[in-house]
Amino acid sequence: MNIFRLAGDVCHLVAIIILLLKIWRSRSCAGISGKSQVLFAIVFTTRYLDLFTVFISPYNTIMKVVFLALSYATVYLIYMRFRNTFNSENDSFRLEFLLVPVIGLSFLENYAFTPLEILWTFSIFLESVAIMPQLFMITKTGEAESITTHYLFFLGLYRALYIANWVWRYHTEGFFDQIAVVSGVVQTIFYIDFFYLYVTKVLRGRGKMTLP
Amino acid sequence: DEDIKQKDEL
């Protein structure tokens, strides 16, 4: 464990909590892509299947349980509790455009052709595109509430810190996980465009981020 | 295929 990965995990946790609290307190999920949240729940489910078979550390186990619980709670709030505030017509990204390539690729490129490895690889590839429906919704509606942008900011920060973590681990312990690194870099690139908008729009005072 | 690493990252 290093400071970059710890900070990354904390940012990830903060992002998930920001979103969950926003939905719970505003009792609305307007402007939030339910599809992205479903994809994140699938990512955690397919990645943490080893929760009961492999014990790494208390931290690892606890964080996995917390991420699973919070992501399912978010999906529950969106599709069940506050479903009347869910504007599904704006959440129109075609998930099959993501799932088909990701499933295909995880069968082609993996470390071992075993169910657990393929599901882990699937979760890695899926995570790199899971935010697409949310970013698509923002470009479609042309705006994002500031809380949603803070959520995306911390999510992007988590990915950037994971890249720093991989650089650190490569130089200190020679660790290099090709699938995770390539997928993580692709995922972080999606946030770069958003980071620019976040800094120029949201942090300059305007509550809403309106796209040009 | 590379050896299956210990997956210690979240």
Coordinates of N, CA, C and O in Angstrom, one line a residue, chain A residues 12 15-16 19 31-41 43-44 74 90-95 98-99 102 123-140 147-159 183-195:
Chain A
H12 N -12.1 7.9 -4.2 CA -13.2 7.0 -4.8 C -14.3 6.9 -3.8 O -15.5 7.2 -4.2
A15 N -16.2 10.2 -3.6 CA -17.0 10.4 -4.8 C -18.3 9.7 -4.6 O -19.4 10.3 -4.8
I16 N -18.3 8.5 -4.3 CA -19.5 7.6 -4.1 C -20.4 8.2 -3.0 O -21.6 8.3 -3.2
L19 N -22.2 11.5 -4.2 CA -23.3 11.2 -5.0 C -24.5 10.7 -4.2 O -25.6 11.1 -4.3
G31 N -30.4 14.6 -13.4 CA -29.0 14.9 -13.9 C -28.0 13.8 -13.7 O -26.8 13.9 -14.0
I32 N -28.5 12.7 -13.1 CA -27.6 11.6 -12.8 C -27.9 10.4 -13.7 O -29.1 10.1 -13.9
S33 N -26.9 9.8 -14.3 CA -27.1 8.7 -15.2 C -27.2 7.4 -14.4 O -26.2 7.0 -13.8
G34 N -28.4 6.9 -14.3 CA -28.6 5.6 -13.6 C -27.8 4.5 -14.2 O -27.3 3.6 -13.6
K35 N -27.6 4.6 -15.6 CA -26.9 3.5 -16.3 C -25.4 3.5 -15.8 O -24.9 2.4 -15.6
S36 N -24.8 4.6 -15.6 CA -23.4 4.6 -15.1 C -23.4 3.9 -13.8 O -22.5 3.1 -13.5
Q37 N -24.4 4.2 -12.9 CA -24.3 3.7 -11.6 C -24.6 2.2 -11.6 O -24.0 1.4 -10.8
V38 N -25.4 1.7 -12.5 CA -25.6 0.3 -12.7 C -24.3 -0.4 -13.2 O -23.9 -1.4 -12.6
L39 N -23.6 0.3 -14.1 CA -22.3 -0.3 -14.6 C -21.3 -0.4 -13.5 O -20.6 -1.3 -13.3
F40 N -21.3 0.7 -12.6 CA -20.3 0.6 -11.5 C -20.7 -0.5 -10.5 O -19.8 -1.2 -10.0
A41 N -22.0 -0.7 -10.3 CA -22.4 -1.8 -9.4 C -21.9 -3.2 -10.0 O -21.4 -4.1 -9.3
V43 N -19.4 -3.5 -12.1 CA -17.9 -3.5 -11.9 C -17.5 -4.1 -10.6 O -16.7 -5.0 -10.5
F44 N -18.1 -3.6 -9.5 CA -17.7 -4.1 -8.2 C -18.1 -5.5 -8.0 O -17.4 -6.3 -7.4
T74 N -26.9 3.2 -4.1 CA -27.1 4.3 -5.1 C -28.1 3.9 -6.2 O -29.0 4.6 -6.6
N90 N -33.1 11.3 -20.8 CA -31.8 11.9 -20.9 C -30.7 10.8 -20.8 O -29.6 11.1 -21.2
D91 N -31.1 9.7 -20.1 CA -30.0 8.7 -19.9 C -30.1 7.7 -21.0 O -30.5 6.5 -20.8
S92 N -29.8 8.1 -22.2 CA -30.1 7.3 -23.3 C -28.9 6.6 -24.0 O -29.0 6.1 -25.1
F93 N -27.8 6.6 -23.3 CA -26.6 5.9 -23.8 C -26.9 4.4 -24.0 O -27.4 3.7 -23.1
R94 N -26.6 3.9 -25.2 CA -26.8 2.5 -25.5 C -25.8 1.6 -24.8 O -24.6 1.5 -25.2
L95 N -26.2 0.9 -23.7 CA -25.2 0.1 -22.9 C -24.6 -1.0 -23.7 O -23.5 -1.4 -23.5
L98 N -21.3 -0.5 -25.0 CA -20.2 -0.7 -24.1 C -20.0 -2.2 -23.8 O -18.9 -2.7 -23.8
L99 N -21.1 -2.9 -23.5 CA -20.9 -4.2 -22.9 C -20.4 -5.2 -24.0 O -19.5 -6.0 -23.6
V102 N -16.6 -4.8 -24.4 CA -15.9 -5.1 -23.2 C -15.9 -6.6 -22.9 O -14.9 -7.2 -22.6
S123 N -14.4 -6.6 -15.4 CA -14.7 -5.5 -14.5 C -13.7 -4.4 -14.7 O -14.0 -3.2 -14.7
I124 N -12.4 -4.7 -15.1 CA -11.4 -3.7 -15.3 C -11.8 -2.9 -16.6 O -11.8 -1.7 -16.6
F125 N -12.1 -3.6 -17.6 CA -12.4 -2.9 -18.9 C -13.7 -2.1 -18.7 O -13.8 -1.0 -19.2
L126 N -14.7 -2.7 -18.0 CA -16.0 -2.1 -17.9 C -15.8 -0.8 -17.1 O -16.4 0.3 -17.4
E127 N -15.0 -0.8 -16.1 CA -14.8 0.4 -15.2 C -14.3 1.6 -16.1 O -14.6 2.7 -15.9
S128 N -13.5 1.2 -17.1 CA -12.9 2.4 -17.9 C -13.9 3.1 -18.7 O -13.7 4.2 -19.1
V129 N -15.0 2.4 -19.0 CA -16.1 3.1 -19.8 C -17.4 3.3 -19.1 O -18.3 3.9 -19.6
A130 N -17.4 2.9 -17.8 CA -18.7 3.0 -17.0 C -19.2 4.4 -16.9 O -20.4 4.7 -16.8
I131 N -18.3 5.4 -17.0 CA -18.7 6.8 -16.8 C -19.3 7.4 -18.1 O -19.9 8.5 -18.1
M132 N -19.1 6.7 -19.2 CA -19.6 7.3 -20.5 C -21.1 7.7 -20.4 O -21.4 8.8 -20.9
P133 N -22.0 6.9 -20.0 CA -23.4 7.4 -20.0 C -23.6 8.7 -19.2 O -24.3 9.6 -19.6
Q134 N -22.8 8.8 -18.1 CA -22.9 10.1 -17.3 C -22.4 11.3 -18.1 O -23.0 12.3 -18.2
L135 N -21.2 11.1 -18.7 CA -20.6 12.2 -19.5 C -21.5 12.5 -20.7 O -21.7 13.6 -21.1
F136 N -22.0 11.4 -21.3 CA -22.9 11.6 -22.4 C -24.2 12.4 -22.0 O -24.6 13.4 -22.8
M137 N -24.7 12.1 -20.9 CA -25.9 12.8 -20.4 C -25.6 14.3 -20.2 O -26.3 15.2 -20.6
I138 N -24.4 14.6 -19.7 CA -24.0 16.0 -19.4 C -23.8 16.7 -20.8 O -24.3 17.8 -20.9
T139 N -23.2 16.1 -21.7 CA -23.1 16.8 -23.0 C -24.4 16.9 -23.7 O -24.7 17.9 -24.4
K140 N -25.3 16.0 -23.4 CA -26.7 16.0 -24.1 C -27.5 17.2 -23.4 O -28.1 18.0 -24.1
I147 N -22.8 19.6 -7.7 CA -22.5 18.4 -6.9 C -22.1 17.2 -7.8 O -21.1 16.5 -7.6
T148 N -22.8 17.1 -9.0 CA -22.5 16.0 -9.9 C -21.1 16.2 -10.4 O -20.3 15.3 -10.6
T149 N -20.7 17.5 -10.6 CA -19.3 17.7 -11.1 C -18.3 17.4 -10.1 O -17.2 16.9 -10.3
H150 N -18.7 17.7 -8.8 CA -17.7 17.3 -7.7 C -17.5 15.8 -7.7 O -16.4 15.3 -7.5
Y151 N -18.6 15.1 -7.9 CA -18.6 13.6 -7.9 C -17.6 13.2 -9.0 O -16.7 12.4 -8.8
L152 N -17.8 13.8 -10.2 CA -16.9 13.4 -11.3 C -15.4 13.8 -11.1 O -14.5 13.1 -11.4
F153 N -15.3 15.0 -10.4 CA -13.9 15.4 -10.1 C -13.2 14.4 -9.2 O -12.1 14.0 -9.5
F154 N -13.9 14.0 -8.1 CA -13.2 13.0 -7.2 C -13.0 11.7 -7.9 O -12.0 11.0 -7.6
L155 N -13.9 11.3 -8.8 CA -13.8 10.1 -9.5 C -12.5 10.1 -10.4 O -11.7 9.2 -10.5
G156 N -12.4 11.3 -11.1 CA -11.2 11.5 -12.0 C -9.9 11.5 -11.1 O -8.9 10.9 -11.5
L157 N -10.0 12.1 -10.0 CA -8.8 12.2 -9.1 C -8.4 10.8 -8.6 O -7.2 10.5 -8.6
Y158 N -9.4 10.0 -8.3 CA -9.1 8.6 -7.9 C -8.3 7.9 -9.0 O -7.3 7.2 -8.7
R159 N -8.7 8.1 -10.3 CA -8.1 7.4 -11.4 C -6.7 8.0 -11.6 O -5.7 7.2 -11.8
S183 N -6.1 -0.1 -19.1 CA -7.5 0.3 -19.0 C -7.6 1.5 -18.1 O -8.4 2.4 -18.4
G184 N -6.8 1.7 -17.1 CA -6.8 2.8 -16.2 C -6.4 4.1 -16.9 O -7.0 5.2 -16.7
V185 N -5.4 4.0 -17.8 CA -5.0 5.2 -18.5 C -6.2 5.7 -19.5 O -6.5 6.8 -19.5
V186 N -6.8 4.7 -20.1 CA -7.9 5.0 -21.0 C -9.0 5.7 -20.2 O -9.5 6.8 -20.6
Q187 N -9.3 5.2 -19.0 CA -10.4 5.7 -18.2 C -10.0 7.1 -17.8 O -10.9 8.0 -17.9
T188 N -8.8 7.4 -17.4 CA -8.4 8.7 -16.9 C -8.5 9.7 -18.1 O -8.9 10.9 -17.9
I189 N -8.2 9.3 -19.3 CA -8.3 10.2 -20.4 C -9.7 10.8 -20.6 O -9.9 12.0 -20.9
F190 N -10.7 9.9 -20.3 CA -12.1 10.4 -20.5 C -12.3 11.6 -19.5 O -13.1 12.5 -19.8
Y191 N -11.6 11.6 -18.4 CA -11.8 12.7 -17.4 C -11.1 14.0 -17.7 O -11.4 15.0 -17.2
I192 N -10.1 13.9 -18.5 CA -9.2 15.1 -18.8 C -10.1 16.2 -19.4 O -10.1 17.3 -18.9
D193 N -10.9 15.9 -20.3 CA -11.8 16.9 -20.9 C -12.7 17.5 -19.9 O -12.9 18.7 -19.7
F194 N -13.2 16.6 -19.0 CA -14.1 17.1 -18.0 C -13.4 18.0 -17.0 O -13.8 19.0 -16.5
F195 N -12.1 17.6 -16.6 CA -11.3 18.4 -15.7 C -11.2 19.8 -16.2 O -11.3 20.7 -15.4

